[in-house]
Amino acid sequence: MKFVAFERAKQGTGASRRLRITGRTPGIVYGGATEPSLIEIDHNALWHALKKEAFHASVLQMELNGQTTEVLLRDVQYHPFKQLVLHIDFQRIDANTKMHKKVPLHYSGQEESPAFKLDHCLITHVATELEISCMPKELPEFIAVDLSKLTKGHSLHASDIVLPKGVTAVIHGKNNPVLVSVVAPKAEAEAPAAAPAADSKKKK
């Protein structure tokens, strides 16, 4: 995706407030071999761009002073209750350096899985995104995850999904976190607990 940015001459709380009144959003671009650049973006254009998933999870083409730079969205600050973007941060990327980025997980096939269709299990999407490492040119907008083979008693872990070529998962803490949990129906889960009680009545 491509967006247009403009140089921002002034900084500070007062200057940013005046900028927002004119319909612009203050921002910053950092990273790479050059110094951070203060920028401003048309708020309406930015607001609509932020509604698109690709703007959050893909390499963006930023046009500034007639030059195009590849950047990643790194942070957005929203007003607590107004439809207003207060500030936005971008990071320049190096085409020859691996990068870390969280990308959305797109699940499909859940209704066709044995766990859902035959055993009526409760299927919960524990994670909606996954942090990955890859070269900028290999960054996917999302990762497709097929749930059609889920079975009762077997949750889906990070190591179970097939990642695009050149992409690896970045795992923090747990070695193999659960992405999708599969839980047996409540009545079935309570059955083993009820069995001992029934046995004790027979002995009496």
PDB file of C-alpha atoms in Angstrom:
ATOM      1  CA  MET A   1       0.000   0.000   0.000  1.00  0.00           C
ATOM      2  CA  LYS A   2       1.100   3.551  -0.667  1.00  0.00           C
ATOM      3  CA  PHE A   3       0.448   6.726   1.307  1.00  0.00           C
ATOM      4  CA  VAL A   4       1.583  10.327   1.123  1.00  0.00           C
ATOM      5  CA  ALA A   5       3.312  12.122   3.998  1.00  0.00           C
ATOM      6  CA  PHE A   6       4.530  15.692   4.395  1.00  0.00           C
ATOM      7  CA  GLU A   7       7.401  17.187   6.356  1.00  0.00           C
ATOM      8  CA  ARG A   8       6.426  18.538   9.763  1.00  0.00           C
ATOM      9  CA  ALA A   9       8.368  21.638  10.764  1.00  0.00           C
ATOM     10  CA  LYS A  10       7.250  22.054  14.366  1.00  0.00           C
ATOM     11  CA  GLN A  11       6.977  19.650  17.269  1.00  0.00           C
ATOM     12  CA  GLY A  12       5.550  19.774  20.759  1.00  0.00           C
ATOM     13  CA  THR A  13       2.096  19.416  22.303  1.00  0.00           C
ATOM     14  CA  GLY A  14       0.837  22.815  21.147  1.00  0.00           C
ATOM     15  CA  ALA A  15       2.054  22.373  17.589  1.00  0.00           C
ATOM     16  CA  SER A  16       0.525  18.893  17.379  1.00  0.00           C
ATOM     17  CA  ARG A  17      -2.810  20.182  18.669  1.00  0.00           C
ATOM     18  CA  ARG A  18      -2.888  22.938  16.060  1.00  0.00           C
ATOM     19  CA  LEU A  19      -1.951  20.415  13.389  1.00  0.00           C
ATOM     20  CA  ARG A  20      -4.891  18.167  14.294  1.00  0.00           C
ATOM     21  CA  ILE A  21      -7.274  21.123  14.078  1.00  0.00           C
ATOM     22  CA  THR A  22      -6.259  21.529  10.417  1.00  0.00           C
ATOM     23  CA  GLY A  23      -7.086  17.872   9.686  1.00  0.00           C
ATOM     24  CA  ARG A  24      -3.542  16.510   9.818  1.00  0.00           C
ATOM     25  CA  THR A  25      -2.044  13.812  12.039  1.00  0.00           C
ATOM     26  CA  PRO A  26       1.501  14.183  13.413  1.00  0.00           C
ATOM     27  CA  GLY A  27       3.879  11.266  13.094  1.00  0.00           C
ATOM     28  CA  ILE A  28       7.481  10.149  13.022  1.00  0.00           C
ATOM     29  CA  VAL A  29       9.582   7.881  10.811  1.00  0.00           C
ATOM     30  CA  TYR A  30      12.672   6.297  12.364  1.00  0.00           C
ATOM     31  CA  GLY A  31      15.186   3.564  11.679  1.00  0.00           C
ATOM     32  CA  GLY A  32      17.776   2.990   8.999  1.00  0.00           C
ATOM     33  CA  ALA A  33      20.903   5.043   8.546  1.00  0.00           C
ATOM     34  CA  THR A  34      19.169   8.437   8.591  1.00  0.00           C
ATOM     35  CA  GLU A  35      17.844  10.559  11.425  1.00  0.00           C
ATOM     36  CA  PRO A  36      14.180  10.310  12.491  1.00  0.00           C
ATOM     37  CA  SER A  37      11.863  12.457  10.352  1.00  0.00           C
ATOM     38  CA  LEU A  38       8.875  14.387  11.648  1.00  0.00           C
ATOM     39  CA  ILE A  39       5.907  13.945   9.333  1.00  0.00           C
ATOM     40  CA  GLU A  40       2.226  14.804   9.027  1.00  0.00           C
ATOM     41  CA  ILE A  41      -0.505  12.900   7.186  1.00  0.00           C
ATOM     42  CA  ASP A  42      -4.008  13.820   6.072  1.00  0.00           C
ATOM     43  CA  HIS A  43      -6.197  12.497   8.883  1.00  0.00           C
ATOM     44  CA  ASN A  44      -9.137  11.310   6.784  1.00  0.00           C
ATOM     45  CA  ALA A  45      -6.917   9.374   4.395  1.00  0.00           C
ATOM     46  CA  LEU A  46      -5.040   7.859   7.334  1.00  0.00           C
ATOM     47  CA  TRP A  47      -8.253   6.933   9.173  1.00  0.00           C
ATOM     48  CA  HIS A  48      -9.541   4.974   6.185  1.00  0.00           C
ATOM     49  CA  ALA A  49      -6.148   3.336   5.596  1.00  0.00           C
ATOM     50  CA  LEU A  50      -6.020   2.124   9.204  1.00  0.00           C
ATOM     51  CA  LYS A  51      -9.263   0.217   8.676  1.00  0.00           C
ATOM     52  CA  LYS A  52      -7.491  -1.996   6.141  1.00  0.00           C
ATOM     53  CA  GLU A  53      -5.672  -5.025   7.492  1.00  0.00           C
ATOM     54  CA  ALA A  54      -2.890  -4.675   4.927  1.00  0.00           C
ATOM     55  CA  PHE A  55      -1.921  -1.268   6.339  1.00  0.00           C
ATOM     56  CA  HIS A  56      -1.044  -2.940   9.640  1.00  0.00           C
ATOM     57  CA  ALA A  57       0.693  -6.044   8.327  1.00  0.00           C
ATOM     58  CA  SER A  58       2.555  -5.256   5.133  1.00  0.00           C
ATOM     59  CA  VAL A  59       5.435  -3.201   3.802  1.00  0.00           C
ATOM     60  CA  LEU A  60       4.126   0.292   3.014  1.00  0.00           C
ATOM     61  CA  GLN A  61       5.322   2.718   0.362  1.00  0.00           C
ATOM     62  CA  MET A  62       5.633   6.179   1.926  1.00  0.00           C
ATOM     63  CA  GLU A  63       5.937   9.091  -0.494  1.00  0.00           C
ATOM     64  CA  LEU A  64       7.714  12.057   1.104  1.00  0.00           C
ATOM     65  CA  ASN A  65       9.130  15.000  -0.840  1.00  0.00           C
ATOM     66  CA  GLY A  66       8.824  13.097  -4.102  1.00  0.00           C
ATOM     67  CA  GLN A  67      10.787  10.100  -2.818  1.00  0.00           C
ATOM     68  CA  THR A  68       9.376   6.704  -1.880  1.00  0.00           C
ATOM     69  CA  THR A  69      10.562   4.869   1.220  1.00  0.00           C
ATOM     70  CA  GLU A  70       9.527   1.430   2.438  1.00  0.00           C
ATOM     71  CA  VAL A  71       8.245   1.528   6.004  1.00  0.00           C
ATOM     72  CA  LEU A  72       6.305  -0.519   8.540  1.00  0.00           C
ATOM     73  CA  LEU A  73       3.564   0.754  10.820  1.00  0.00           C
ATOM     74  CA  ARG A  74       4.847   0.418  14.372  1.00  0.00           C
ATOM     75  CA  ASP A  75       2.475   2.325  16.651  1.00  0.00           C
ATOM     76  CA  VAL A  76      -0.816   4.245  16.540  1.00  0.00           C
ATOM     77  CA  GLN A  77      -2.221   6.421  19.307  1.00  0.00           C
ATOM     78  CA  TYR A  78      -5.991   6.950  19.236  1.00  0.00           C
ATOM     79  CA  HIS A  79      -8.109   9.439  21.156  1.00  0.00           C
ATOM     80  CA  PRO A  80      -9.888   7.682  24.082  1.00  0.00           C
ATOM     81  CA  PHE A  81     -13.392   8.307  22.726  1.00  0.00           C
ATOM     82  CA  LYS A  82     -13.226  10.438  19.575  1.00  0.00           C
ATOM     83  CA  GLN A  83     -12.631   9.039  16.093  1.00  0.00           C
ATOM     84  CA  LEU A  84      -9.236  10.684  16.053  1.00  0.00           C
ATOM     85  CA  VAL A  85      -5.688   9.460  15.469  1.00  0.00           C
ATOM     86  CA  LEU A  86      -3.402  11.418  17.796  1.00  0.00           C
ATOM     87  CA  HIS A  87      -0.016  10.198  16.566  1.00  0.00           C
ATOM     88  CA  ILE A  88       1.498   7.530  14.350  1.00  0.00           C
ATOM     89  CA  ASP A  89       4.937   5.902  14.146  1.00  0.00           C
ATOM     90  CA  PHE A  90       6.600   4.229  11.172  1.00  0.00           C
ATOM     91  CA  GLN A  91       9.915   2.388  10.876  1.00  0.00           C
ATOM     92  CA  ARG A  92      12.114   2.383   7.780  1.00  0.00           C
ATOM     93  CA  ILE A  93      13.101  -1.083   6.650  1.00  0.00           C
ATOM     94  CA  ASP A  94      16.247  -2.474   5.097  1.00  0.00           C
ATOM     95  CA  ALA A  95      15.539  -4.830   2.201  1.00  0.00           C
ATOM     96  CA  ASN A  96      18.593  -6.891   3.173  1.00  0.00           C
ATOM     97  CA  THR A  97      17.831  -7.285   6.883  1.00  0.00           C
ATOM     98  CA  LYS A  98      15.416  -9.703   8.526  1.00  0.00           C
ATOM     99  CA  MET A  99      12.543  -8.100  10.391  1.00  0.00           C
ATOM    100  CA  HIS A 100      10.077  -9.028  13.133  1.00  0.00           C
ATOM    101  CA  LYS A 101       6.390  -8.295  12.652  1.00  0.00           C
ATOM    102  CA  LYS A 102       3.044  -9.514  14.008  1.00  0.00           C
ATOM    103  CA  VAL A 103       0.701 -10.664  11.259  1.00  0.00           C
ATOM    104  CA  PRO A 104      -2.977 -11.690  11.446  1.00  0.00           C
ATOM    105  CA  LEU A 105      -4.051 -15.320  11.485  1.00  0.00           C
ATOM    106  CA  HIS A 106      -6.951 -16.128   9.131  1.00  0.00           C
ATOM    107  CA  TYR A 107      -8.727 -19.288  10.279  1.00  0.00           C
ATOM    108  CA  SER A 108     -10.954 -21.389   8.003  1.00  0.00           C
ATOM    109  CA  GLY A 109     -12.493 -24.860   7.828  1.00  0.00           C
ATOM    110  CA  GLN A 110     -13.579 -25.003  11.472  1.00  0.00           C
ATOM    111  CA  GLU A 111     -17.163 -26.091  10.652  1.00  0.00           C
ATOM    112  CA  GLU A 112     -15.883 -29.005   8.559  1.00  0.00           C
ATOM    113  CA  SER A 113     -13.578 -30.385  11.262  1.00  0.00           C
ATOM    114  CA  PRO A 114     -14.388 -33.668  13.066  1.00  0.00           C
ATOM    115  CA  ALA A 115     -14.034 -31.848  16.394  1.00  0.00           C
ATOM    116  CA  PHE A 116     -16.855 -29.456  15.500  1.00  0.00           C
ATOM    117  CA  LYS A 117     -18.998 -31.511  13.137  1.00  0.00           C
ATOM    118  CA  LEU A 118     -18.939 -34.908  14.868  1.00  0.00           C
ATOM    119  CA  ASP A 119     -17.979 -34.262  18.494  1.00  0.00           C
ATOM    120  CA  HIS A 120     -19.509 -30.768  18.905  1.00  0.00           C
ATOM    121  CA  CYS A 121     -16.420 -29.479  20.682  1.00  0.00           C
ATOM    122  CA  LEU A 122     -15.972 -25.880  21.750  1.00  0.00           C
ATOM    123  CA  ILE A 123     -13.302 -24.376  19.488  1.00  0.00           C
ATOM    124  CA  THR A 124     -11.666 -21.156  20.667  1.00  0.00           C
ATOM    125  CA  HIS A 125      -9.220 -18.974  18.744  1.00  0.00           C
ATOM    126  CA  VAL A 126      -6.689 -18.234  21.479  1.00  0.00           C
ATOM    127  CA  ALA A 127      -4.431 -16.158  19.198  1.00  0.00           C
ATOM    128  CA  THR A 128      -5.487 -13.810  16.402  1.00  0.00           C
ATOM    129  CA  GLU A 129      -1.956 -12.916  15.286  1.00  0.00           C
ATOM    130  CA  LEU A 130       1.516 -14.404  15.248  1.00  0.00           C
ATOM    131  CA  GLU A 131       4.911 -12.730  15.475  1.00  0.00           C
ATOM    132  CA  ILE A 132       7.171 -13.805  12.653  1.00  0.00           C
ATOM    133  CA  SER A 133      10.663 -13.205  11.316  1.00  0.00           C
ATOM    134  CA  CYS A 134      11.424 -12.876   7.611  1.00  0.00           C
ATOM    135  CA  MET A 135      12.971 -10.710   4.939  1.00  0.00           C
ATOM    136  CA  PRO A 136      10.839  -7.678   3.992  1.00  0.00           C
ATOM    137  CA  LYS A 137      10.031  -9.038   0.528  1.00  0.00           C
ATOM    138  CA  GLU A 138       8.658 -12.243   2.116  1.00  0.00           C
ATOM    139  CA  LEU A 139       6.351 -10.534   4.633  1.00  0.00           C
ATOM    140  CA  PRO A 140       2.820 -11.984   4.257  1.00  0.00           C
ATOM    141  CA  GLU A 141      -0.253  -9.807   4.844  1.00  0.00           C
ATOM    142  CA  PHE A 142      -1.729 -12.704   6.822  1.00  0.00           C
ATOM    143  CA  ILE A 143      -1.189 -16.398   7.536  1.00  0.00           C
ATOM    144  CA  ALA A 144      -3.935 -18.810   6.453  1.00  0.00           C
ATOM    145  CA  VAL A 145      -4.640 -21.567   8.973  1.00  0.00           C
ATOM    146  CA  ASP A 146      -6.764 -24.578   7.988  1.00  0.00           C
ATOM    147  CA  LEU A 147      -8.790 -25.999  10.904  1.00  0.00           C
ATOM    148  CA  SER A 148     -10.641 -28.669   8.929  1.00  0.00           C
ATOM    149  CA  LYS A 149      -8.595 -31.502  10.475  1.00  0.00           C
ATOM    150  CA  LEU A 150      -9.099 -30.559  14.136  1.00  0.00           C
ATOM    151  CA  THR A 151     -10.090 -33.506  16.322  1.00  0.00           C
ATOM    152  CA  LYS A 152     -11.377 -33.796  19.890  1.00  0.00           C
ATOM    153  CA  GLY A 153      -8.660 -33.477  22.511  1.00  0.00           C
ATOM    154  CA  HIS A 154      -6.071 -32.049  20.133  1.00  0.00           C
ATOM    155  CA  SER A 155      -5.564 -28.284  20.214  1.00  0.00           C
ATOM    156  CA  LEU A 156      -3.623 -26.466  17.493  1.00  0.00           C
ATOM    157  CA  HIS A 157      -0.151 -25.211  18.424  1.00  0.00           C
ATOM    158  CA  ALA A 158       2.206 -22.801  16.680  1.00  0.00           C
ATOM    159  CA  SER A 159       4.340 -25.697  15.438  1.00  0.00           C
ATOM    160  CA  ASP A 160       1.313 -27.278  13.722  1.00  0.00           C
ATOM    161  CA  ILE A 161       0.749 -24.554  11.147  1.00  0.00           C
ATOM    162  CA  VAL A 162       2.459 -24.297   7.781  1.00  0.00           C
ATOM    163  CA  LEU A 163       4.240 -20.961   7.348  1.00  0.00           C
ATOM    164  CA  PRO A 164       5.064 -19.372   3.983  1.00  0.00           C
ATOM    165  CA  LYS A 165       8.537 -19.919   2.562  1.00  0.00           C
ATOM    166  CA  GLY A 166      11.189 -17.864   4.329  1.00  0.00           C
ATOM    167  CA  VAL A 167       8.959 -17.151   7.331  1.00  0.00           C
ATOM    168  CA  THR A 168       9.623 -18.426  10.868  1.00  0.00           C
ATOM    169  CA  ALA A 169       7.593 -17.960  14.042  1.00  0.00           C
ATOM    170  CA  VAL A 170       9.063 -15.887  16.874  1.00  0.00           C
ATOM    171  CA  ILE A 171       8.130 -17.588  20.126  1.00  0.00           C
ATOM    172  CA  HIS A 172       8.387 -15.889  23.535  1.00  0.00           C
ATOM    173  CA  GLY A 173       8.154 -17.827  26.775  1.00  0.00           C
ATOM    174  CA  LYS A 174       6.357 -21.087  25.993  1.00  0.00           C
ATOM    175  CA  ASN A 175       8.075 -23.168  23.358  1.00  0.00           C
ATOM    176  CA  ASN A 176       4.913 -24.120  21.509  1.00  0.00           C
ATOM    177  CA  PRO A 177       1.947 -21.874  22.396  1.00  0.00           C
ATOM    178  CA  VAL A 178      -1.656 -22.876  21.721  1.00  0.00           C
ATOM    179  CA  LEU A 179      -3.293 -20.981  18.866  1.00  0.00           C
ATOM    180  CA  VAL A 180      -6.651 -22.765  18.863  1.00  0.00           C
ATOM    181  CA  SER A 181      -8.078 -24.765  21.775  1.00  0.00           C
ATOM    182  CA  VAL A 182     -10.443 -27.720  21.364  1.00  0.00           C
ATOM    183  CA  VAL A 183     -12.597 -28.558  24.392  1.00  0.00           C
ATOM    184  CA  ALA A 184     -15.085 -31.413  24.677  1.00  0.00           C
ATOM    185  CA  PRO A 185     -18.766 -30.532  25.248  1.00  0.00           C
ATOM    186  CA  LYS A 186     -19.594 -29.610  28.847  1.00  0.00           C
ATOM    187  CA  ALA A 187     -21.870 -32.578  29.455  1.00  0.00           C
ATOM    188  CA  GLU A 188     -19.190 -34.978  28.218  1.00  0.00           C
ATOM    189  CA  ALA A 189     -16.477 -33.315  30.318  1.00  0.00           C
ATOM    190  CA  GLU A 190     -18.604 -33.657  33.486  1.00  0.00           C
ATOM    191  CA  ALA A 191     -19.395 -37.320  32.870  1.00  0.00           C
ATOM    192  CA  PRO A 192     -16.100 -38.751  34.260  1.00  0.00           C
ATOM    193  CA  ALA A 193     -16.567 -36.737  37.469  1.00  0.00           C
ATOM    194  CA  ALA A 194     -20.095 -38.106  37.925  1.00  0.00           C
ATOM    195  CA  ALA A 195     -19.034 -41.731  37.439  1.00  0.00           C
ATOM    196  CA  PRO A 196     -17.258 -42.225  40.829  1.00  0.00           C
ATOM    197  CA  ALA A 197     -20.316 -40.883  42.639  1.00  0.00           C
ATOM    198  CA  ALA A 198     -22.537 -43.378  40.832  1.00  0.00           C
ATOM    199  CA  ASP A 199     -20.165 -46.240  41.719  1.00  0.00           C
ATOM    200  CA  SER A 200     -20.188 -45.334  45.414  1.00  0.00           C
ATOM    201  CA  LYS A 201     -24.018 -45.505  45.494  1.00  0.00           C
ATOM    202  CA  LYS A 202     -23.938 -49.028  44.041  1.00  0.00           C
ATOM    203  CA  LYS A 203     -21.538 -50.211  46.773  1.00  0.00           C
ATOM    204  CA  LYS A 204     -23.900 -48.995  49.469  1.00  0.00           C
TER     205      LYS A 204
END
